[in-house]
């Protein structure tokens, strides 16, 4: 056994470290800590012994997290009601610098609440021998109560130097994305290793079709099943199908494939239980390395540790949707490349790859006047660029409040209504990255080729924070493809923050819904006032209009009236009489919510929420989300007619024109007949078709009032003008 005080930083690290190795092995203690090479750390999480009890029944539901440099690189499965859990799970982690220890944290899973801390330990990687298996025993400690014994964790590790290309662990796909590994060079060119670590090699398209003969978990002999998928740190959760053992999901989603060999998709089925912990139905896996590329595979998977089958469609396709380059490389300034991109999205290629709607190029040039995040009065900023589920990042510029990145990111656009998010973080070596600012830019609002200074906003995108970021963005897309994609389900983010109970959010959604309902109430009052003849001239006019409309009514008049309303608002806007007003009420409430979130984050570090009642919290969250959905639905309809997104309003005009002509020339009975035949034969023609509602899919692209506030650009300080900067440089 090694003396822990002889290890680097061991006197400050709470662990006991045992090594069972041949002493003739080669140690890496002599390897320079600044060695820029890559190392592969293979870890087998064996088991835990005598862990701390955190539940009322005297047990715990432990799981383990591995972190390096503030980044979570592995999370184990949950072992329920066991203080001596056996995991036997393997993880492969790539390490750039051995000076950063492996941080092990153990938690007790609490459904619906904050998970309880069960202890932590460090593993000093500089003391591992290269290419030699090592058994490690770590003693768990709580920094606040160092004298408490919290049990031990047993691992097996092997550290191997890697040369050339390496397989990337999908760390970048976490929603709460963190990064803290430092580069030893500040060259403005991205290293090959750094570039390859972010670019995925393919897309895994998964369609969850159905479940068969699932295990009954409820007292009524049925279940409320849903399915969770995980590939690395990419996760997806299906919708819940109530009271059935043979659920029909028909859900489709995509994962990014980082490893050329493929990967393992972990699948678990659960039964939803309101007010208590969900019941486990079974699990299965899909080994992607065994599936051929560019081909759809229908899989019927037997659930292990349970009963029943899951039916999936899995397709692996190659991908070249993203790229990173330096500012010296301009895709769109190369005439041949630009012509090729324009040809790819020309109107003549409408039906070629409908999912490939357009091309996005983002130049991240520099930032100015960033927030100070370090005690030295400086920051170590880097930038994360996100488009839906695609995420890329720049290098870190150290000790600089005015960093210059000069990087170009390119993405393929799947949905022209997507929002480009650019976030600036401060890199911290020993803890999570600090947020410095963020901007959200709808693709349809982008002016091609214009270098703009965007004022950075807070996390909620409701108000400014310190600093601006200079971006130059180009968007090329096929308008017909974009219109067709508007009528199919919106891509779902598979890594999103879980909703939590917030009184400010609950109040905000209630007020939003109330405002939408009051529009209908006021309209009802107006109609009733016409019936009551409160104003005889108005009532007389309404009566004559009623007689005329009812006597001459045809169905084509409905889209015609909506068309006239859209046209009327359009002419109001172009004439300068814009009736759209900035929603200061929603904006103020969003700022209050941001303050509450900050307060909750601080309080959560000091105390847990063991005594919260599961059922009440779940009901409140459901009500909160329903209020949000109802309010958003009403606001999206209003914003369609207010020309908030001109592309969608023009699309609505085209649709209303088509519907008007169809309803004018074709009798209603024939239209209903065609609709019914289509509905009845749809599943016969396409057994695995995913149901959708074109109208709701269209409205999902229209921003709600909250999103309108979030996407508004803040006016930059005149001193940040690029033209003025150039004049100053010339001066």
XYZ file of C-alpha atoms in Angstrom:
731
model
C 0.000 0.000 0.000
C 1.289 3.454 -0.865
C 1.388 6.232 1.683
C -1.209 8.749 0.532
C 0.934 11.705 1.654
C 3.529 10.736 -0.927
C 1.032 11.247 -3.726
C 0.722 14.572 -5.469
C -1.652 16.697 -3.420
C -2.609 13.653 -1.353
C -2.611 15.464 1.964
C -5.518 17.518 0.688
C -7.357 14.734 -1.116
C -9.732 12.416 0.759
C -8.867 8.951 -0.495
C -6.960 5.809 0.306
C -5.166 4.352 -2.672
C -4.175 0.703 -3.021
C -2.137 -0.616 -5.951
C -1.816 -4.301 -6.748
C 0.829 -4.306 -9.463
C 4.195 -5.677 -10.410
C 6.779 -3.191 -9.161
C 8.823 -3.784 -12.293
C 6.216 -1.896 -14.344
C 6.910 1.437 -15.963
C 5.581 4.386 -13.967
C 4.477 7.590 -15.598
C 5.776 9.673 -12.737
C 8.586 10.792 -15.011
C 6.223 11.808 -17.788
C 6.163 15.624 -18.061
C 2.892 16.994 -16.794
C 2.726 19.361 -19.716
C 2.908 16.492 -22.172
C 0.321 17.443 -24.823
C -0.249 13.812 -25.851
C -3.422 11.891 -25.189
C -3.913 9.093 -22.678
C -6.652 6.507 -22.575
C -7.898 5.709 -19.096
C -9.919 2.476 -18.959
C -11.845 2.162 -15.702
C -13.941 -0.677 -14.366
C -16.252 0.449 -11.579
C -16.383 -2.714 -9.467
C -18.457 -2.181 -6.350
C -19.028 -0.174 -3.206
C -18.852 -1.337 0.392
C -20.508 0.004 3.549
C -21.896 3.081 1.841
C -23.842 5.678 3.795
C -27.608 5.302 4.262
C -29.523 8.294 2.941
C -33.122 7.023 2.747
C -35.583 6.613 5.594
C -35.545 2.844 5.259
C -31.845 2.733 6.189
C -30.699 2.116 2.598
C -29.647 4.152 -0.444
C -29.975 4.063 -4.227
C -26.337 4.805 -5.142
C -24.817 5.793 -8.444
C -21.344 7.137 -9.285
C -20.083 10.090 -11.327
C -16.559 10.451 -12.737
C -15.278 13.965 -13.417
C -12.025 15.311 -14.826
C -11.349 19.024 -14.780
C -14.950 19.813 -13.903
C -16.379 17.757 -16.775
C -18.616 14.788 -16.116
C -17.225 11.949 -18.207
C -19.162 8.976 -16.839
C -22.286 8.198 -14.839
C -23.100 4.697 -13.642
C -26.451 3.008 -13.441
C -28.496 3.253 -10.227
C -28.430 0.293 -7.832
C -31.641 0.441 -5.818
C -31.798 -0.149 -2.047
C -28.240 -1.399 -1.568
C -25.339 -0.201 0.601
C -22.951 -2.715 -0.982
C -23.721 -2.205 -4.677
C -22.022 -4.137 -7.463
C -21.763 -2.221 -10.748
C -19.101 -3.917 -12.889
C -19.384 -1.093 -15.422
C -16.605 -0.043 -17.765
C -15.711 3.459 -18.937
C -13.136 4.670 -21.452
C -11.906 8.230 -20.845
C -9.386 10.247 -22.846
C -7.124 12.489 -20.814
C -4.981 15.311 -22.131
C -3.026 16.155 -18.976
C -2.275 13.802 -16.125
C -2.026 16.656 -13.647
C -5.825 16.724 -13.422
C -7.033 14.033 -10.977
C -10.063 11.850 -11.531
C -12.855 13.020 -9.241
C -15.272 10.329 -8.034
C -18.614 11.358 -6.486
C -21.317 9.049 -5.158
C -24.965 10.107 -4.906
C -28.216 8.630 -3.635
C -30.925 8.876 -6.292
C -34.128 10.531 -5.110
C -36.979 10.613 -7.604
C -38.245 14.144 -8.158
C -35.850 15.638 -5.600
C -32.249 16.702 -5.395
C -30.028 13.632 -5.139
C -28.204 13.233 -1.798
C -24.414 13.411 -1.639
C -22.836 10.190 -0.329
C -19.139 11.025 -0.507
C -16.270 11.740 -2.890
C -12.664 10.827 -3.557
C -9.780 11.678 -5.878
C -7.504 9.474 -7.945
C -4.072 10.942 -8.776
C -3.359 9.890 -12.366
C 0.335 10.776 -12.132
C 0.849 7.824 -9.773
C -0.549 5.229 -12.171
C 1.811 2.971 -14.096
C 1.430 2.974 -17.853
C 0.016 -0.130 -19.548
C -0.418 -1.895 -16.199
C -3.785 -2.918 -14.679
C -4.227 -1.438 -11.224
C -6.782 -2.222 -8.508
C -7.740 0.874 -6.541
C -9.628 1.261 -3.263
C -10.958 4.766 -2.559
C -12.270 5.888 0.808
C -15.229 8.225 0.448
C -15.208 11.457 2.427
C -17.451 14.466 2.899
C -15.379 17.722 2.868
C -17.783 19.241 5.396
C -17.519 16.257 7.768
C -14.040 14.798 7.208
C -14.272 12.482 10.245
C -17.351 10.612 8.996
C -16.783 7.205 7.435
C -18.843 6.919 4.233
C -17.611 3.602 2.842
C -15.263 2.670 0.000
C -15.361 2.351 -3.788
C -13.347 -0.326 -5.623
C -12.027 0.309 -9.136
C -9.754 -1.327 -11.678
C -7.849 1.091 -13.920
C -5.315 0.965 -16.728
C -3.630 4.037 -18.240
C -2.438 3.806 -21.846
C -0.694 6.505 -23.903
C -2.480 7.257 -27.169
C -0.844 8.489 -30.344
C -2.597 9.886 -33.397
C -6.355 9.833 -33.548
C -8.422 8.921 -30.533
C -12.013 7.991 -29.917
C -14.017 10.755 -28.373
C -16.215 10.352 -25.338
C -19.426 12.226 -25.928
C -18.863 14.794 -23.228
C -19.902 17.664 -25.445
C -23.500 16.453 -25.670
C -24.414 17.275 -22.073
C -26.917 20.080 -21.665
C -25.064 21.536 -18.700
C -21.917 21.587 -20.821
C -18.716 22.219 -18.887
C -15.098 22.364 -19.964
C -11.866 22.955 -18.068
C -8.948 21.101 -19.671
C -6.288 23.645 -20.641
C -4.275 23.668 -23.811
C -0.512 24.108 -23.537
C -0.388 26.279 -26.638
C -2.334 29.410 -27.494
C -1.972 28.958 -31.222
C -4.971 30.293 -33.102
C -5.143 27.146 -35.223
C -7.193 24.295 -33.835
C -5.216 21.151 -33.195
C -6.307 18.049 -35.075
C -7.110 16.274 -31.818
C -9.296 19.146 -30.607
C -11.118 19.395 -33.926
C -11.789 15.668 -34.216
C -13.036 15.463 -30.629
C -16.059 17.585 -31.546
C -17.035 16.233 -34.958
C -19.344 13.265 -35.093
C -18.879 10.585 -37.716
C -22.482 9.691 -38.320
C -26.120 9.901 -37.321
C -28.097 7.147 -35.597
C -31.754 7.565 -36.521
C -34.054 5.642 -34.158
C -37.801 5.111 -34.473
C -39.465 3.608 -31.419
C -42.389 1.682 -32.915
C -44.101 -0.272 -30.165
C -43.879 -2.524 -27.140
C -45.329 -6.020 -26.923
C -46.522 -7.955 -23.888
C -44.823 -5.701 -21.353
C -44.876 -6.570 -17.675
C -47.910 -5.364 -15.700
C -46.714 -3.113 -12.877
C -49.977 -1.565 -11.622
C -52.722 -3.086 -9.530
C -55.154 -2.924 -12.475
C -53.004 -5.388 -14.419
C -51.672 -2.712 -16.766
C -48.751 -0.275 -16.945
C -48.071 3.302 -18.048
C -44.867 2.584 -19.983
C -42.212 4.917 -21.348
C -38.702 4.227 -22.637
C -35.336 5.874 -21.982
C -32.449 5.719 -24.465
C -28.801 6.565 -23.760
C -25.786 6.654 -26.078
C -22.848 8.033 -24.112
C -24.199 11.251 -22.606
C -26.910 11.633 -25.217
C -30.313 10.816 -23.788
C -33.887 10.606 -25.015
C -37.115 9.894 -23.167
C -40.253 8.761 -24.965
C -43.782 9.892 -24.205
C -45.853 7.980 -21.637
C -48.527 5.608 -22.951
C -51.231 5.237 -20.267
C -52.810 1.942 -19.240
C -51.454 -0.506 -21.804
C -49.129 -3.481 -22.099
C -48.800 -3.082 -25.874
C -47.959 0.614 -26.341
C -47.733 2.250 -29.777
C -45.187 5.086 -29.650
C -44.217 5.860 -33.265
C -41.509 8.332 -32.142
C -38.393 9.235 -34.119
C -35.176 10.911 -32.915
C -31.469 11.082 -33.794
C -28.244 10.524 -31.868
C -24.761 11.606 -32.938
C -22.292 8.792 -33.537
C -18.755 9.668 -32.430
C -16.980 6.323 -32.528
C -16.195 4.826 -35.920
C -16.784 1.328 -34.531
C -20.212 2.360 -33.323
C -21.338 2.245 -29.723
C -23.850 0.719 -27.326
C -27.346 2.186 -26.938
C -28.712 1.426 -23.469
C -32.506 1.113 -23.412
C -34.652 0.908 -20.285
C -38.434 0.637 -20.011
C -40.296 2.162 -17.051
C -43.798 2.346 -15.657
C -44.897 5.854 -14.703
C -46.268 6.142 -11.164
C -47.656 9.478 -9.977
C -46.451 10.449 -6.528
C -43.847 7.718 -6.128
C -40.811 6.217 -7.780
C -41.361 4.827 -11.283
C -41.249 1.022 -11.628
C -38.537 -0.657 -13.668
C -39.961 -2.879 -16.447
C -36.807 -4.108 -18.192
C -33.696 -3.233 -20.154
C -31.976 -4.095 -23.438
C -29.078 -2.882 -25.588
C -28.303 -2.242 -29.240
C -24.722 -2.808 -30.409
C -24.314 -0.351 -33.297
C -21.064 -1.976 -34.430
C -23.071 -5.014 -35.560
C -25.358 -2.970 -37.834
C -24.542 -2.121 -41.442
C -24.473 1.508 -42.571
C -26.939 3.275 -44.862
C -29.608 0.661 -44.162
C -32.702 0.563 -41.953
C -32.816 -2.332 -39.487
C -36.011 -3.498 -37.819
C -35.114 -4.828 -34.357
C -37.306 -6.794 -31.959
C -35.519 -6.646 -28.614
C -36.285 -8.924 -25.682
C -36.340 -7.022 -22.387
C -33.932 -8.396 -19.810
C -34.791 -8.384 -16.091
C -38.422 -8.135 -17.143
C -40.971 -9.225 -19.717
C -41.934 -8.251 -23.244
C -40.328 -6.866 -26.396
C -39.541 -3.478 -27.906
C -39.706 -2.935 -31.668
C -37.325 -0.349 -33.158
C -36.171 0.910 -36.535
C -32.468 1.879 -36.483
C -30.613 3.546 -39.362
C -26.894 4.472 -39.378
C -25.865 7.152 -41.863
C -22.592 8.914 -42.528
C -22.517 12.615 -41.673
C -20.568 15.644 -42.784
C -22.940 18.194 -41.338
C -20.499 20.229 -39.270
C -16.976 21.539 -39.608
C -14.509 23.841 -37.869
C -11.813 25.886 -39.575
C -9.749 29.016 -39.085
C -10.780 32.409 -40.381
C -8.242 32.107 -43.182
C -10.452 29.402 -44.702
C -13.671 30.869 -46.128
C -16.116 28.300 -47.501
C -18.434 30.869 -49.021
C -15.646 33.096 -50.356
C -14.311 30.244 -52.448
C -16.304 30.761 -55.649
C -16.450 27.068 -56.536
C -17.597 26.033 -53.068
C -20.172 28.807 -52.987
C -21.568 27.789 -56.376
C -21.738 24.169 -55.211
C -23.634 25.183 -52.048
C -26.017 27.414 -54.023
C -26.613 24.586 -56.503
C -27.306 22.148 -53.650
C -30.088 24.377 -52.323
C -31.420 25.668 -55.640
C -35.176 25.477 -56.383
C -34.486 22.710 -58.910
C -33.428 20.310 -56.130
C -36.633 20.488 -54.127
C -37.117 16.770 -53.591
C -33.458 15.836 -53.119
C -32.868 15.015 -49.428
C -35.747 16.920 -47.861
C -34.016 16.877 -44.465
C -31.141 18.974 -45.824
C -32.823 22.385 -45.806
C -29.850 24.731 -45.891
C -26.294 25.712 -44.994
C -25.138 27.855 -42.072
C -21.707 29.434 -41.685
C -20.830 31.210 -38.432
C -17.685 33.284 -38.052
C -16.850 33.762 -34.374
C -14.476 36.697 -34.585
C -13.929 38.214 -31.149
C -15.525 39.503 -27.956
C -14.959 42.743 -26.082
C -15.463 43.909 -22.520
C -16.271 40.510 -21.036
C -17.097 39.969 -17.389
C -14.243 39.384 -14.947
C -14.477 35.819 -13.644
C -11.080 35.151 -12.040
C -9.455 36.673 -8.967
C -6.686 37.998 -11.222
C -9.134 40.452 -12.777
C -9.178 38.510 -16.031
C -11.090 35.615 -17.603
C -10.213 32.564 -19.690
C -13.039 32.741 -22.257
C -14.084 30.179 -24.823
C -17.189 30.066 -26.972
C -19.787 27.326 -27.556
C -21.880 27.433 -30.761
C -25.113 25.401 -30.771
C -27.725 24.681 -33.418
C -30.390 22.311 -32.066
C -28.422 19.204 -31.047
C -25.215 20.225 -32.866
C -22.547 21.791 -30.627
C -19.040 23.017 -31.385
C -16.611 25.203 -29.473
C -13.592 27.432 -29.896
C -10.247 27.218 -28.158
C -9.658 29.086 -24.883
C -7.925 32.464 -24.847
C -6.302 32.806 -21.436
C -6.259 35.884 -19.207
C -8.079 38.125 -21.649
C -11.279 40.155 -21.487
C -11.114 40.947 -25.230
C -10.438 37.525 -26.794
C -10.043 36.933 -30.526
C -11.023 33.459 -31.710
C -11.289 33.917 -35.499
C -12.976 30.580 -36.138
C -15.506 29.458 -38.734
C -18.217 26.901 -37.914
C -20.461 25.347 -40.547
C -23.704 23.435 -39.995
C -26.313 21.829 -42.188
C -29.744 23.266 -41.453
C -32.541 20.770 -40.818
C -35.118 23.380 -39.813
C -34.954 27.007 -40.925
C -36.866 27.967 -37.760
C -34.002 26.808 -35.542
C -32.236 29.237 -33.240
C -28.456 29.633 -33.211
C -27.145 29.903 -29.642
C -23.686 31.303 -28.930
C -22.522 31.106 -25.307
C -19.301 32.407 -23.768
C -17.816 30.597 -20.761
C -14.846 31.163 -18.512
C -12.664 28.083 -18.195
C -11.800 27.077 -14.631
C -9.289 24.390 -13.860
C -10.699 22.989 -10.629
C -14.422 23.561 -11.025
C -17.228 24.020 -13.500
C -16.927 26.624 -16.234
C -18.438 30.028 -15.389
C -21.153 31.547 -17.572
C -20.166 34.904 -19.101
C -22.959 35.600 -21.569
C -25.164 34.253 -24.321
C -27.040 35.304 -27.452
C -29.864 33.496 -29.275
C -30.297 34.307 -32.978
C -33.209 32.903 -35.041
C -31.884 31.824 -38.438
C -34.618 33.734 -40.273
C -33.490 37.002 -38.668
C -29.892 36.721 -39.926
C -28.588 39.222 -42.484
C -26.009 37.438 -44.605
C -22.408 38.613 -44.626
C -22.903 41.364 -42.037
C -20.472 41.545 -39.145
C -22.497 42.508 -36.091
C -21.724 43.200 -32.454
C -24.230 41.233 -30.362
C -24.733 42.333 -26.762
C -24.349 39.323 -24.475
C -27.390 38.412 -22.374
C -27.919 36.584 -19.084
C -28.791 32.898 -18.807
C -32.512 33.542 -19.220
C -31.847 35.789 -22.260
C -33.949 38.523 -20.668
C -31.393 41.245 -19.983
C -27.850 42.301 -20.819
C -24.696 41.143 -19.135
C -21.254 42.599 -19.642
C -19.582 42.414 -23.043
C -20.332 42.027 -26.742
C -19.427 39.328 -29.252
C -18.700 39.916 -32.929
C -20.218 37.405 -35.334
C -20.593 37.191 -39.086
C -23.249 34.718 -40.191
C -24.404 33.444 -43.580
C -27.513 31.357 -44.216
C -28.346 29.680 -47.524
C -31.520 27.596 -47.703
C -34.153 26.209 -50.035
C -37.431 27.990 -49.266
C -39.606 25.161 -50.588
C -37.817 22.530 -48.501
C -38.024 24.847 -45.492
C -41.768 25.225 -46.029
C -42.305 21.474 -46.286
C -40.216 20.840 -43.171
C -42.381 23.350 -41.309
C -45.281 20.907 -41.514
C -43.527 17.944 -39.894
C -42.631 17.452 -36.202
C -39.979 19.734 -34.806
C -36.628 18.219 -33.853
C -36.549 17.589 -30.121
C -33.511 18.380 -28.042
C -32.495 15.164 -26.343
C -30.367 16.910 -23.743
C -32.465 19.455 -21.892
C -32.622 20.704 -18.355
C -35.355 19.050 -16.346
C -38.236 21.265 -15.281
C -38.332 22.205 -11.626
C -40.960 23.846 -9.503
C -40.777 27.646 -9.592
C -43.366 29.966 -8.128
C -42.293 32.778 -10.471
C -42.609 30.516 -13.503
C -46.005 29.314 -12.296
C -47.194 32.906 -11.850
C -45.782 33.961 -15.219
C -47.533 31.164 -17.099
C -50.787 31.848 -15.267
C -50.706 35.525 -16.287
C -49.870 34.599 -19.886
C -52.780 32.175 -20.061
C -55.079 34.717 -18.426
C -54.201 37.317 -21.062
C -54.996 34.870 -23.871
C -58.284 33.849 -22.243
C -59.249 37.491 -21.669
C -59.079 38.107 -25.420
C -61.832 35.515 -25.888
C -63.768 36.843 -22.896
C -63.647 40.397 -24.238
C -64.790 39.169 -27.653
C -67.700 37.392 -25.986
C -68.575 40.589 -24.098
C -68.521 42.525 -27.378
C -70.850 40.062 -29.103
C -73.179 40.067 -26.106
C -73.251 43.859 -26.138
C -74.411 43.697 -29.749
C -77.205 41.336 -28.729
C -78.183 43.706 -25.881
C -78.223 46.762 -28.180
C -76.028 48.775 -25.841
C -75.068 50.834 -28.895
C -77.938 50.801 -31.412
C -75.854 51.861 -34.465
C -73.270 49.160 -33.717
C -75.921 46.526 -33.048
C -77.767 47.402 -36.254
C -74.574 47.105 -38.295
C -73.784 43.778 -36.641
C -77.301 42.509 -37.356
C -77.109 43.419 -41.057
C -73.637 41.854 -41.307
C -74.908 38.688 -39.614
C -77.801 38.345 -42.093
C -75.507 38.924 -45.078
C -72.810 36.469 -43.938
C -75.191 33.686 -42.941
C -77.207 34.015 -46.191
C -74.113 33.986 -48.421
C -71.725 31.894 -46.323
C -69.324 29.528 -48.068
C -66.405 27.685 -46.497
C -63.837 29.522 -48.622
C -64.718 32.678 -46.705
C -62.977 31.354 -43.545
C -59.427 31.268 -44.974
C -60.313 34.399 -46.982
C -61.068 36.351 -43.788
C -57.843 35.096 -42.199
C -55.998 36.061 -45.373
C -57.458 39.567 -45.201
C -56.438 39.838 -41.532
C -52.850 38.865 -42.346
C -52.796 41.312 -45.266
C -54.229 44.127 -43.137
C -51.576 43.674 -40.442
C -48.861 43.471 -43.121
C -49.850 46.833 -44.597
C -49.997 48.324 -41.104
C -46.426 47.195 -40.514
C -44.997 48.474 -43.812
C -46.822 51.775 -43.324
C -45.099 52.264 -39.965
C -48.159 51.575 -37.820
C -46.743 48.486 -36.149
C -49.216 47.199 -33.570
C -46.681 44.761 -32.093
C -45.535 45.938 -28.675
C -42.644 44.792 -26.579
C -43.993 42.666 -23.757
C -42.513 44.426 -20.738
C -44.665 42.390 -18.339
C -43.252 39.084 -19.542
C -39.753 40.544 -19.632
C -39.956 41.784 -16.036
C -41.231 38.418 -14.873
C -38.406 36.620 -16.667
C -35.900 38.814 -14.829
C -37.571 37.968 -11.513
C -37.349 34.292 -12.420
C -33.606 34.647 -13.110
C -33.101 36.140 -9.635
C -35.074 33.283 -8.092
C -32.982 30.701 -10.009
C -29.766 32.248 -8.674
C -31.166 32.134 -5.148
C -32.253 28.508 -5.554
C -28.803 27.536 -6.844
C -27.200 28.943 -3.693
C -29.728 27.380 -1.359
C -29.415 23.964 -3.010
C -25.770 23.813 -1.999
C -26.671 24.182 1.664
C -29.662 21.917 2.101
C -31.543 19.130 0.376
C -35.226 18.719 -0.232
C -35.855 15.332 1.354
C -39.092 16.425 2.994
C -40.783 17.650 -0.196
C -43.848 15.676 -1.111
C -43.460 13.917 -4.451
C -47.078 14.054 -5.458
C -47.538 17.789 -4.807
C -44.380 18.661 -6.689
C -45.305 16.534 -9.688
C -48.804 18.000 -9.873
C -47.469 21.547 -9.608
C -44.909 20.944 -12.337
C -47.601 19.457 -14.572
C -49.869 22.470 -14.002
C -46.943 24.771 -14.635
C -46.159 23.073 -17.953
C -49.814 22.988 -19.035
C -50.125 26.718 -18.391
C -47.006 27.269 -20.470
C -48.349 25.172 -23.354
C -51.751 26.894 -23.369
C -50.249 30.382 -23.154
C -47.687 29.591 -25.866
C -50.403 28.223 -28.176
C -52.433 31.411 -27.986
C -49.372 33.629 -28.362
C -48.142 31.672 -31.396
C -51.486 32.183 -33.181
C -51.365 35.898 -32.410
C -47.742 36.211 -33.553
C -48.550 34.457 -36.845
C -50.966 37.257 -37.754
C -48.703 39.943 -36.284
C -45.920 39.115 -38.769
C -43.505 38.352 -35.931
C -41.776 35.884 -38.303
C -42.433 37.174 -41.842
C -41.418 33.832 -43.421
C -44.172 32.026 -41.521
C -46.715 34.744 -42.216
C -45.969 34.546 -45.945
C -46.270 30.766 -45.707
C -49.650 31.227 -44.022
C -50.739 33.540 -46.856
C -49.793 30.910 -49.430
C -51.662 28.235 -47.464
C -54.773 30.418 -47.081
C -54.730 31.205 -50.801
C -54.528 27.510 -51.649
C -57.291 26.615 -49.177
C -59.485 29.443 -50.472
C -59.176 28.265 -54.085
C -59.711 24.598 -53.139
C -62.775 25.339 -51.038
C -64.155 27.662 -53.725
C -63.907 25.218 -56.611
C -64.277 21.833 -54.916
C -67.445 20.842 -53.033
C -66.944 20.179 -49.343
C -68.202 16.594 -49.551
C -65.371 15.645 -51.922
C -62.774 17.256 -49.683
C -64.100 15.401 -46.635
C -64.166 12.174 -48.655
C -60.509 12.530 -49.691
C -59.530 13.396 -46.110
C -61.340 10.338 -44.724
C -59.843 7.971 -47.296
C -56.396 9.316 -46.510
C -56.886 8.881 -42.775
C -58.269 5.352 -43.043
C -55.583 4.130 -45.462
C -52.591 5.919 -43.997
C -51.510 3.054 -41.736
C -52.118 0.537 -44.538
C -49.846 2.459 -46.904
C -47.184 3.213 -44.312
C -47.319 0.924 -41.247
C -44.613 2.807 -39.366
C -45.747 6.315 -40.178
C -45.405 8.793 -37.324
C -48.647 10.643 -36.599
C -48.525 14.405 -36.668
C -50.732 17.463 -36.964
C -49.533 19.853 -39.672
C -51.210 22.872 -38.074
C -49.633 22.237 -34.671
C -46.257 21.569 -36.307
C -46.553 24.906 -38.117
C -47.450 26.758 -34.920
C -44.529 25.140 -33.074
C -42.223 27.192 -35.320
C -43.865 30.487 -34.369
C -42.180 32.016 -31.289
C -44.227 32.728 -28.192
C -44.046 36.125 -26.493
C -41.371 34.799 -24.138
C -39.240 33.628 -27.065
C -39.742 36.948 -28.865
C -38.278 38.731 -25.823
C -35.421 36.230 -25.611
C -34.519 36.569 -29.288
C -34.560 40.379 -29.368
C -31.212 41.951 -30.100
C -29.913 44.496 -27.638
C -28.480 47.711 -29.033
C -24.687 47.705 -28.683
C -22.654 50.575 -27.375
C -21.637 52.842 -30.313
C -18.024 52.427 -29.174
C -18.205 48.764 -30.234
C -18.973 49.586 -33.880
C -16.648 47.698 -36.264
C -16.320 50.803 -38.459
C -15.285 52.957 -35.518
C -12.796 50.316 -34.438
C -11.218 50.355 -37.898
C -10.959 54.164 -37.800
C -9.291 54.003 -34.393
C -6.823 51.438 -35.702
C -6.023 53.687 -38.670
C -5.624 56.590 -36.301
